[in-house]
Coordinates of C-alpha atoms and ligand atoms in Angstrom, one line a residue:
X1 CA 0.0 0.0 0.0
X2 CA 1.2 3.3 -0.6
X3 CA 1.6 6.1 1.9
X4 CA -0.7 8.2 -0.1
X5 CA -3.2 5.3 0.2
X6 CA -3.1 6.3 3.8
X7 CA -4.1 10.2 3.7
X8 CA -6.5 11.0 5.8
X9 CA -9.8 12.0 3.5
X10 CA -9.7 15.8 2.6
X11 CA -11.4 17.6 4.9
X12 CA -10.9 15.3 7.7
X13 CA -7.7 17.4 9.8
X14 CA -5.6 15.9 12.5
X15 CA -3.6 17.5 15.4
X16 CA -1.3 16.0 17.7
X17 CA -0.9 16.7 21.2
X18 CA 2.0 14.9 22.5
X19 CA 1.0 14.0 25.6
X20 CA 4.0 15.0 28.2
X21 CA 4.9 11.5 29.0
X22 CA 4.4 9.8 31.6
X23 CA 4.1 12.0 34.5
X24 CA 5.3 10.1 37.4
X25 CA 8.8 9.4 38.5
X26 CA 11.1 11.5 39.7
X27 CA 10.6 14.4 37.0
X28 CA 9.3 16.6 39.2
X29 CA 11.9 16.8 42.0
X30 CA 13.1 20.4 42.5
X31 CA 16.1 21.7 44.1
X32 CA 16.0 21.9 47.8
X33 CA 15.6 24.8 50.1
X34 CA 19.5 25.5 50.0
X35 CA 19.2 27.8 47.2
X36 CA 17.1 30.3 49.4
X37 CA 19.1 33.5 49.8
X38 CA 20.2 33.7 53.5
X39 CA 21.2 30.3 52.9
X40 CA 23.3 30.9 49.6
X41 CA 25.1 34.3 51.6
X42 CA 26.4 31.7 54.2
X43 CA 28.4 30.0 51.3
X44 CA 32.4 30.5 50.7
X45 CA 33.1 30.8 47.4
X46 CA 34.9 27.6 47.9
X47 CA 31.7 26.0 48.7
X48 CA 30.6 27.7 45.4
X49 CA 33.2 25.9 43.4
X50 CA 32.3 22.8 44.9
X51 CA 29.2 23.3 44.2
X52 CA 29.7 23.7 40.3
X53 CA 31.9 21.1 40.1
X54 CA 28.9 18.5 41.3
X55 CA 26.9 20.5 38.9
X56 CA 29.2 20.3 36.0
X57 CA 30.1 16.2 36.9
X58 CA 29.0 13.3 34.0
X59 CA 27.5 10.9 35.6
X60 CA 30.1 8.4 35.6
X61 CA 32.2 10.6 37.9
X62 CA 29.1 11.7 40.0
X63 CA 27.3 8.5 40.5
X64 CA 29.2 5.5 39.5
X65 CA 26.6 3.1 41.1
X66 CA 24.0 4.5 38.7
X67 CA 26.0 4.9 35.3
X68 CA 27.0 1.0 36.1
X69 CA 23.5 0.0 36.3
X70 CA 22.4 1.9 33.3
X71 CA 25.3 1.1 31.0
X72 CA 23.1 0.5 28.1
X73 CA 19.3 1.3 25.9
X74 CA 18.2 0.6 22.7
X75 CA 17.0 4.0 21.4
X76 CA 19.3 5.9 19.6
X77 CA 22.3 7.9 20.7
X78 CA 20.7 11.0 19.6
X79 CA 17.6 10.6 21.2
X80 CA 18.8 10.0 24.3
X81 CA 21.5 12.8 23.6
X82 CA 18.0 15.1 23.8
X83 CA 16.5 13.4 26.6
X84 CA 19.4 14.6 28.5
X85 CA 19.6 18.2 27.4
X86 CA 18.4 21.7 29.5
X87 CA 15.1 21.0 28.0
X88 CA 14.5 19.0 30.9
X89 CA 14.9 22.3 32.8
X90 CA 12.3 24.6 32.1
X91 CA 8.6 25.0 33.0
X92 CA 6.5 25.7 30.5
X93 CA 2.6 25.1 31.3
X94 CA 0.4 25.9 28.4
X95 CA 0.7 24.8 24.6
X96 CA 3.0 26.6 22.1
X97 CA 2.3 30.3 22.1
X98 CA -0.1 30.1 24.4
X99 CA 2.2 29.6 27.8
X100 CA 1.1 30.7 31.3
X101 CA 4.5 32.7 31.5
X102 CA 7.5 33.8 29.8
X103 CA 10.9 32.0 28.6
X104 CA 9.6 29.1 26.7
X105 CA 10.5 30.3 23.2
X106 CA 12.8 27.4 22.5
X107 CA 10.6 24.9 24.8
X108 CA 7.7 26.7 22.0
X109 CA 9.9 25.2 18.7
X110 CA 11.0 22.3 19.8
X111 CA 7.3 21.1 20.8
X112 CA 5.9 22.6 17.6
X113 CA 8.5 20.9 15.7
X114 CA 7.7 17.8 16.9
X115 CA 4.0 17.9 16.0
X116 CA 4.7 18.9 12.9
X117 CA 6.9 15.8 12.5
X118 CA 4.6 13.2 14.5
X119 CA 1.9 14.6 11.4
X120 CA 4.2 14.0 8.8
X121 CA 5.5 10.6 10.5
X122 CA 2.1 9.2 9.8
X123 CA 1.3 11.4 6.6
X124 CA -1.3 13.7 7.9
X125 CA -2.6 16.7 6.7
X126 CA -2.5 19.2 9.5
X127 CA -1.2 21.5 11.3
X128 CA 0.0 20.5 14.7
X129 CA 1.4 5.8 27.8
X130 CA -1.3 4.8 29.8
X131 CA -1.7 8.2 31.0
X132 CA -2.9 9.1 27.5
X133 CA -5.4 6.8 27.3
X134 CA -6.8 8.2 30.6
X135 CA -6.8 11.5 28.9
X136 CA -8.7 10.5 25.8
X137 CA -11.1 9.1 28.0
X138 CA -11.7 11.9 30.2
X139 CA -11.8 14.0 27.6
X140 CA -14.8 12.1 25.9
X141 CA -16.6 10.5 28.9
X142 CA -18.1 11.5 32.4
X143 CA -17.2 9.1 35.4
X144 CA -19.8 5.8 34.7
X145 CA -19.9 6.3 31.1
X146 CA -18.9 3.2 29.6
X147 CA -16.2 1.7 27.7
X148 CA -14.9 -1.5 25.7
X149 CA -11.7 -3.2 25.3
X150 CA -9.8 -6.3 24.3
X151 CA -9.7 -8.0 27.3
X152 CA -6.0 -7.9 29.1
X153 CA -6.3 -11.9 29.0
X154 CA -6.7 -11.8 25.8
X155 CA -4.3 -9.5 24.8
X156 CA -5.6 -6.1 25.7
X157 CA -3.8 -3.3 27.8
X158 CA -4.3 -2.9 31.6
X159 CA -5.4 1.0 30.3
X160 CA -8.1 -0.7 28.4
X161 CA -9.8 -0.9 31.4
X162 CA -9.1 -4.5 33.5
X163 CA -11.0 -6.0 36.3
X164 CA -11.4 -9.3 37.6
X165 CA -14.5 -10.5 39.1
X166 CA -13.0 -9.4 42.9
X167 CA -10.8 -6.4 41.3
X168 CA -11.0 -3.4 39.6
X169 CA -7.3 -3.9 39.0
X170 CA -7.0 -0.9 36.1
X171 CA -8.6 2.0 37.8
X172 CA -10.0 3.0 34.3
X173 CA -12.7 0.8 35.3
X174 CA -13.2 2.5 38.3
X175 CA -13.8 5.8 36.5
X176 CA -15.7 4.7 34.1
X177 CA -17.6 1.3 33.6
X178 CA -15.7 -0.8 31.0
X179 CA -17.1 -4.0 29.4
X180 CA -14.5 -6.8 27.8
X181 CA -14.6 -8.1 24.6
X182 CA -12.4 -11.2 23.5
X183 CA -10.6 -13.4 21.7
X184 CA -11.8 -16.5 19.6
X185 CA -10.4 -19.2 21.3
X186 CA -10.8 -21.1 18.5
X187 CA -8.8 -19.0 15.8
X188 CA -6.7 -16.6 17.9
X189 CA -8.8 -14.2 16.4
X190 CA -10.5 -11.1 17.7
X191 CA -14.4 -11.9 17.7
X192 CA -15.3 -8.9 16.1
X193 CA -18.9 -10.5 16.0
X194 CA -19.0 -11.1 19.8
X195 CA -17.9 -7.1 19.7
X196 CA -20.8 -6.5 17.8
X197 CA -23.4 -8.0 19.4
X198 CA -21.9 -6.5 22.8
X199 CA -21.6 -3.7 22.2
X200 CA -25.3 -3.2 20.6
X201 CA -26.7 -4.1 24.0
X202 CA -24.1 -2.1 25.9
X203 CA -24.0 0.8 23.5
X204 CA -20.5 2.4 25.0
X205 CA -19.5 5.8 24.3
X206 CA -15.7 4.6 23.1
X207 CA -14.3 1.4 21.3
X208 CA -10.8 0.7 21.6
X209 CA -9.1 -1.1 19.0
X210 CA -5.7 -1.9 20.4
X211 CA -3.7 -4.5 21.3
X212 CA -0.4 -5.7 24.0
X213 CA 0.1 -9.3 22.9
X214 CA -1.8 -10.0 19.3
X215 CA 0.2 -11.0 16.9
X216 CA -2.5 -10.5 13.9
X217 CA -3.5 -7.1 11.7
X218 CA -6.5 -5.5 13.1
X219 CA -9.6 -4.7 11.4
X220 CA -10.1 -0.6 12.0
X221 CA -12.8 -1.0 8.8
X222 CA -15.2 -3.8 11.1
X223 CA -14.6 -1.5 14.4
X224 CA -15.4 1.8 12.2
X225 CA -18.4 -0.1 11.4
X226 CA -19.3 -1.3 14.6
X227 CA -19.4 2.2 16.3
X228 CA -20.9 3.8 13.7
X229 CA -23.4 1.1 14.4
X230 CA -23.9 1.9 18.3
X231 CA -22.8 5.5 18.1
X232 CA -19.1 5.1 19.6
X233 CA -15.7 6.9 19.4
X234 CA -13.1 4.8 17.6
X235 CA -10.4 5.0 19.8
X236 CA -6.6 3.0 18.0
X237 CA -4.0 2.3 20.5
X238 CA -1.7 1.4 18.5
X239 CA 1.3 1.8 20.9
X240 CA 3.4 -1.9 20.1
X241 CA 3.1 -1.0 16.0
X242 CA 3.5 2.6 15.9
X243 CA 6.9 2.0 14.3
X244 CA 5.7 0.0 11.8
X245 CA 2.6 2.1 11.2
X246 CA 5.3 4.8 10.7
X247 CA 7.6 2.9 8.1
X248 CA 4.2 1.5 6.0
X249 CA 5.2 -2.1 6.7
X250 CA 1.5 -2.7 8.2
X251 CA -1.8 -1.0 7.6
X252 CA -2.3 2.5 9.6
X253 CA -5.5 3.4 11.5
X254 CA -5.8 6.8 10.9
X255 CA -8.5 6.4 8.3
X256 CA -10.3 4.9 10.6
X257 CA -10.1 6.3 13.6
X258 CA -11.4 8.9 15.5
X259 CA -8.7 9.0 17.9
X260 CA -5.3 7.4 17.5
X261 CA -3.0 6.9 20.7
X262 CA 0.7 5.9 21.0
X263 CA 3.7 5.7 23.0
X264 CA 6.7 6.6 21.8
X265 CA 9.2 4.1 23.3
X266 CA 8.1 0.6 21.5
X267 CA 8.0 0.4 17.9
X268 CA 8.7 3.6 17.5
X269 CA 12.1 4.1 19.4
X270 CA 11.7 7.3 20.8
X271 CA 12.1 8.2 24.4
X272 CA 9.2 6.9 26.7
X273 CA 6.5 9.0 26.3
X274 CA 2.8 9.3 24.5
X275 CA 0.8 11.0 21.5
X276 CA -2.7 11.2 20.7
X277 CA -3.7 12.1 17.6
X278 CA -7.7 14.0 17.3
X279 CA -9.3 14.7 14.0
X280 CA -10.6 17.6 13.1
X281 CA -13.3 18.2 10.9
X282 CA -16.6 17.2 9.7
X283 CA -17.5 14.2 11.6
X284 CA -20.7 12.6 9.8
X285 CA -23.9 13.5 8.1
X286 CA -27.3 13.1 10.5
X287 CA -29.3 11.0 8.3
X288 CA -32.3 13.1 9.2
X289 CA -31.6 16.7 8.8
X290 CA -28.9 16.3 6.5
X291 CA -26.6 18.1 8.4
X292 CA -23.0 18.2 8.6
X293 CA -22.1 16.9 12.6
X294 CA -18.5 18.5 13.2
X295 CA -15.8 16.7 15.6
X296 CA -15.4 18.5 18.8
X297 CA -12.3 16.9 20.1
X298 CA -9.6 19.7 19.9
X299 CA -10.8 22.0 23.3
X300 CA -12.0 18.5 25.1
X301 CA -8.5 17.0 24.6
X302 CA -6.0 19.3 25.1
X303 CA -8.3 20.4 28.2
X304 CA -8.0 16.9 29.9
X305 CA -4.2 16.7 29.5
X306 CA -3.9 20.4 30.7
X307 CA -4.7 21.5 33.1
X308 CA -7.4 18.3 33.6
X309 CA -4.1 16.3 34.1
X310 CA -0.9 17.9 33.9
X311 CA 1.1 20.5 35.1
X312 CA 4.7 21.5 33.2
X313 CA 5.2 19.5 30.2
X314 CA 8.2 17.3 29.9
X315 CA 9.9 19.3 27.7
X316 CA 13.5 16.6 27.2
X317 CA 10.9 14.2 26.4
X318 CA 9.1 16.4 23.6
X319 CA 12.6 17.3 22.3
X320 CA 14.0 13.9 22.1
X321 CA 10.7 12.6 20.8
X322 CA 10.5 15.5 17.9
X323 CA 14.5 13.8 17.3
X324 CA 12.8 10.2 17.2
X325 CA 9.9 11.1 14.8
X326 CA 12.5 12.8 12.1
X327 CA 14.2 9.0 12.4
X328 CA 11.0 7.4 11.1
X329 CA 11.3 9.6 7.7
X330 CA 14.7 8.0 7.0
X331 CA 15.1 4.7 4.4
X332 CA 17.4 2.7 7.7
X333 CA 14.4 3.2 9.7
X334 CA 12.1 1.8 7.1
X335 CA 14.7 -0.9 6.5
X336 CA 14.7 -1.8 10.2
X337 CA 10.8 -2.0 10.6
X338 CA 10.8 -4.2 7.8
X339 CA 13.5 -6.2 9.7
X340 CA 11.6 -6.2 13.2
X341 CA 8.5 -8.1 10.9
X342 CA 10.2 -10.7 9.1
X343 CA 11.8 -11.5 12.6
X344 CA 8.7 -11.8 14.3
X345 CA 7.7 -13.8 11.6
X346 CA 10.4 -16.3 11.3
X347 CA 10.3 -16.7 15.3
X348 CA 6.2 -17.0 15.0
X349 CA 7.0 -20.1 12.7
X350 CA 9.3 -21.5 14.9
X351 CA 7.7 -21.8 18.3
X352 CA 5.1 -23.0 16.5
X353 CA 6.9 -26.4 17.0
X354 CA 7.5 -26.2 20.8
X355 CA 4.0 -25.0 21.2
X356 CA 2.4 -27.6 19.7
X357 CA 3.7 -29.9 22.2
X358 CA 1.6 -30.6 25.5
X359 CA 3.5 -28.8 28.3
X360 CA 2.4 -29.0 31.6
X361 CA 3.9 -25.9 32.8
X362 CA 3.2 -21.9 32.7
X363 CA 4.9 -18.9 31.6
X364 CA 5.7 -17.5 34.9
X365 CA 8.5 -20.7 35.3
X366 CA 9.6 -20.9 31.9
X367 CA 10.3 -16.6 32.1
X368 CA 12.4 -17.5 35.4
X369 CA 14.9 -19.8 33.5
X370 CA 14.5 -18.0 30.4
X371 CA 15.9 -15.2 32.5
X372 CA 18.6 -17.3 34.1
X373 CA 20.2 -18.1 30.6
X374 CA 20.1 -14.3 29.7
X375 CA 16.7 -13.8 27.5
X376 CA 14.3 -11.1 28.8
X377 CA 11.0 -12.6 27.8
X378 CA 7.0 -11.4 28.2
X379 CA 8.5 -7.4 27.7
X380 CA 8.7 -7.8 24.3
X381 CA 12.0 -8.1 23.3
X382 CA 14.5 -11.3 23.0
X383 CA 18.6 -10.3 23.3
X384 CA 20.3 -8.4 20.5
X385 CA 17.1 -6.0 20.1
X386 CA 18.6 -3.2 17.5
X387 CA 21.6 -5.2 17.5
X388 CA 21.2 -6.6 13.4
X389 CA 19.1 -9.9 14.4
X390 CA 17.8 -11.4 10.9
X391 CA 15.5 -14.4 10.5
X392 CA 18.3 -16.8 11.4
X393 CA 18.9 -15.3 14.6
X394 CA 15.7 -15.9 15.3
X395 CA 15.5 -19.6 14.3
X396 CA 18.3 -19.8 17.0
X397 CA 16.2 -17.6 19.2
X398 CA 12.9 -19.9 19.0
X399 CA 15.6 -23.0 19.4
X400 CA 17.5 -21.4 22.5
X401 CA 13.1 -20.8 24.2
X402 CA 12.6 -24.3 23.1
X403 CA 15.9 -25.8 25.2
X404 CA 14.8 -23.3 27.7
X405 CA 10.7 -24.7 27.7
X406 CA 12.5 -28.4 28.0
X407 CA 14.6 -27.5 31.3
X408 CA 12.1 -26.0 33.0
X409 CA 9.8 -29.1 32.7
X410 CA 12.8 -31.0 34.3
X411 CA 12.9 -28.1 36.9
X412 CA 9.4 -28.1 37.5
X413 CA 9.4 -32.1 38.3
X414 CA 12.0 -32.1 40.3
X415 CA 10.7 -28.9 42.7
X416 CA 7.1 -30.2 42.8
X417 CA 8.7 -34.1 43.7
X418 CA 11.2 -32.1 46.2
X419 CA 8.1 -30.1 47.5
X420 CA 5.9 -33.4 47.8
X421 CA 8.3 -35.4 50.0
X422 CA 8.5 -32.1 52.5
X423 CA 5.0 -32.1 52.6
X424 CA 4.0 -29.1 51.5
X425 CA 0.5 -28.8 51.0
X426 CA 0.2 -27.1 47.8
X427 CA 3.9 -28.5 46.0
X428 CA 2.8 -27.0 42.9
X429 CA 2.9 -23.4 43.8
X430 CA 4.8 -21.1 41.9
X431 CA 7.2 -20.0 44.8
X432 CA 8.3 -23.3 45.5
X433 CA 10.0 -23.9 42.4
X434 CA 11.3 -20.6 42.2
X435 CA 13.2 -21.2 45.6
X436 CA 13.7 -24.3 44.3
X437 CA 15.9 -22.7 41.1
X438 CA 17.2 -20.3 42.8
X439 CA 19.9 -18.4 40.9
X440 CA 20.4 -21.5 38.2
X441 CA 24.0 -21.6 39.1
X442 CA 23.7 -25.3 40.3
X443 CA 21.8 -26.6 37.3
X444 CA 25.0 -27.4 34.9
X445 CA 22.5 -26.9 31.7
X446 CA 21.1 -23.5 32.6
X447 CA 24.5 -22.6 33.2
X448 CA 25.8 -24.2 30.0
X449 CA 22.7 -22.3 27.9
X450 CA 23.4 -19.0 29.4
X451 CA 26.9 -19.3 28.8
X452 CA 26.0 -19.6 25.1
X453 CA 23.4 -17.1 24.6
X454 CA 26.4 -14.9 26.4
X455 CA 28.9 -15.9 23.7
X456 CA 26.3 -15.8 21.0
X457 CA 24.8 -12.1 22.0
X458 CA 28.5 -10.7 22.3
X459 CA 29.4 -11.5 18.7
X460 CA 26.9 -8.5 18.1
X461 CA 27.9 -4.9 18.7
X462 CA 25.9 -2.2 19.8
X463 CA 24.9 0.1 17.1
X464 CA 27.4 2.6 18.5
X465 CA 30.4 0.7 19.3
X466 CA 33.3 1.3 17.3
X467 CA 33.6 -2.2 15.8
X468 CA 30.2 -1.9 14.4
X469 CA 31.3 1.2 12.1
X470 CA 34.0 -0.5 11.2
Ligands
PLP501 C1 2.4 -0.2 26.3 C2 1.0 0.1 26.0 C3 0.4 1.3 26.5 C4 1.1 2.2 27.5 O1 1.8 1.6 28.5 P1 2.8 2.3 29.5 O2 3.2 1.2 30.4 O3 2.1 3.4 30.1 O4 3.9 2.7 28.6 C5 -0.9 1.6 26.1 N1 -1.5 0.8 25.3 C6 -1.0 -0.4 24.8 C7 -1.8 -1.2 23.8 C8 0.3 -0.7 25.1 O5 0.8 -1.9 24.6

């Protein structure tokens, strides 16, 4: 399909509003009460000198601990060059020319440059995390109203509203009702027609079409359908396949959509953060009066992130975003997109194998050892992410989980056996054969595979190590 195949329809205008990021952490720490006047008069200026010094310290001189921990990240160099630059040091409440006080002309570019290239980044004609999706919602809904979502279970997102049958576990669902829809167990597929019928006895003011752990193209034509049906928002999360929306390797939303959503640190490989896209426009035709119905989403949205939400934007994450987003225009980042598919495609062919035999045991155990031989598993990424995997790799990949699957049977045998001479009274709990494991440094095969991924892993540099330039 071609990019232009993807314009949003004449008429039909987006804006971004790039949601601030996620606004917890430590971002909002301030400098402590020693700068205070009376205080700073008691200083020598030796104390001064010090005192510029700390400032002026990299962070491998002035927290070794930390730089050793962090050592490494898979975005790029110059994305995380802007996440670290005086743009995290200015407040700057308010939206470009329109700030609540002065000194934000640079903090004013950099965001409007980086609408301008999230619009382009997804071929829009315009002008302009979880926490996102709270603000969609907000924005569109009063507390109670109701909402649907792929069930987490099945693949949804914890902002998609979760709950168990004792548990409001995402408190989406405690502001607002929220009604599951699911899988076909059958196919793996979404049951758009269970969707249907749902949602036409539920009737819920937003749809979301968006998905954590599905490895198939959704249908934004059959949910644009079904809320048209029932009166709904269409609201894409589309925050695991931005980057591939963004390169063209798989089929974009937008012309579907009401509302698109994002973060910015999956797919996309920008700093950790969130967009939401809103059209503008004419939004439909009332059958009866013939009248053009226009979206009203602009004033609603950037209302609920601020002030409904946020304070001071996080302006390092806006810059180093507005970096990221020029990235997605260059033929490497197309290239690499294209990559990240026929990976996931030559690994979806070859668990296929493992899967298909009956196992006995659950993910949690089998993420435990996976772990202990040095694969990260159930965040989405296998070693070597960004490090030049191709198909093959991942052939070795699926072969190095399906080693992996086999040990942890043994494991889980041995712990439960172990577990049932002591006594216990559950010897199948989780914890049991965790403690049972323990570090994996007595089990000669977890410490043979580990040693191998190790090997294997290190034969591929970073992306900015010397030896991979030359
Ligand atoms: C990751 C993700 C989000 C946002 O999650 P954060 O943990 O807040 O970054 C939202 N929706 C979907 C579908 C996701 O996969």
């Amino acid at each position: 399909m071609s990019r232009h195949a993807l314009r949003v329809p004449l008429g039909s205008l987006w804006r971004t509003a790039p949601s601030r990021a996620v606004p917890c952490l430590a971002a909002r720490a301030t400098v402590s009460g020693s700068t205070r006047s009376s205080v700073r008069r008691a200083y020598s200026s030796s104390t001064l000198d010090n005192q510029n010094q700390a400032l002026a310290a990299h962070l491998e001189q002035a927290d070794p601990a930390i730089y050793n921990i962090i050592l490494k990240n898979f975005t790029s160099k110059a994305v995380l060059e802007a996440l670290g630059s005086v743009m995290q040091n200015k407040y700057s409440e308010g939206y470009p020319g329109a700030r609540y006080y002065g000194g934000n002309e640079f903090i004013d570019q950099a965001e409007s440059l980086c609408q301008k290239r999230a619009l382009t980044a997804f071929d829009l004609d315009a002008t302009l995390g979880a926490p996102a999706n709270l603000y969609v919602y907000s924005a569109l809904m009063g507390t109670h109203d109701r909402l649907m979502g792929l069930d987490l279970p099945h693949g949804g997102h914890l902002s998609h509203g979760y709950q168990t049958p004792t548990k409001k576990i995402s408190f989406i669902s405690k502001y607002f009702e929220t009604l599951p829809y699911r899988l076909d167990e059958k196919t793996g597929l979404i049951n758009y027609d269970q969707l249907e019928e749902l949602a036409t006895l539920y009737r819920p003011k937003i749809i979301v079409a968006g998905t954590s752990a599905y490895s198939r193209l959704l249908d934004y034509k059959r949910f644009r359908e079904i809320c048209d049906k029932v009166n709904a928002y269409l609201v894409a999360d589309m925050a695991h396949v931005s980057g591939l929306v963004a390169a063209n390797v798989i089929p974009s939303p937008f012309a579907f959509a009401d509302i698109v959503t994002t973060t910015s640190h999956k797919s996309l490989r920008g700093p950790r953060g969130a967009m939401i896209f809103f059209r503008k426009g004419v939004r439909r035709v009332n059958q009866k009066t013939k009248k053009e119905e226009m979206y009203d989403l602009e004033g609603p949205i950037n209302t609920s992130v601020f002030p409904g939400h946020q304070g001071g934007p996080h302006n390092h994450t806006i810059a180093a975003l507005a970096v990221a987003l020029q990235q997605t225009q260059t033929p490497e980042f197309r290239a690499y997109q294209a990559q990240v598919l026929s990976n996931a495609k030559s690994l979806a062919r070859r668990l296929e194998i493992p899967r298909k035999r009956p196992q006995g045991i659950d993910g949690s155990r089998v993420e435990r050892v996976l772990e202990l031989v040095g694969i990260a598993a159930n965040k989405n990424t296998v070693p070597g992410d960004s490090r030049g995997f191709s198909e093959n790799d991942f052939e070795r990949v699926a072969d190095i989980i399906d080693r992996a699957v086999t040990i942890t049977l043994r494991l889980n045998k041995a712990a439960r056996q172990a577990a049932e001479e002591k006594g216990e009274s559950s010897p199948g709990k989780l914890k049991l054969f965790l403690d049972h494991v323990g570090d994996g440094s007595s089990d000669r095969e977890i410490v043979q595979l580990k040693s191998e991924v190790a090997d294997w892993v290190g034969t591929y540099p970073y992306p900015w190590d010397s030896r991979s330039s030359s």
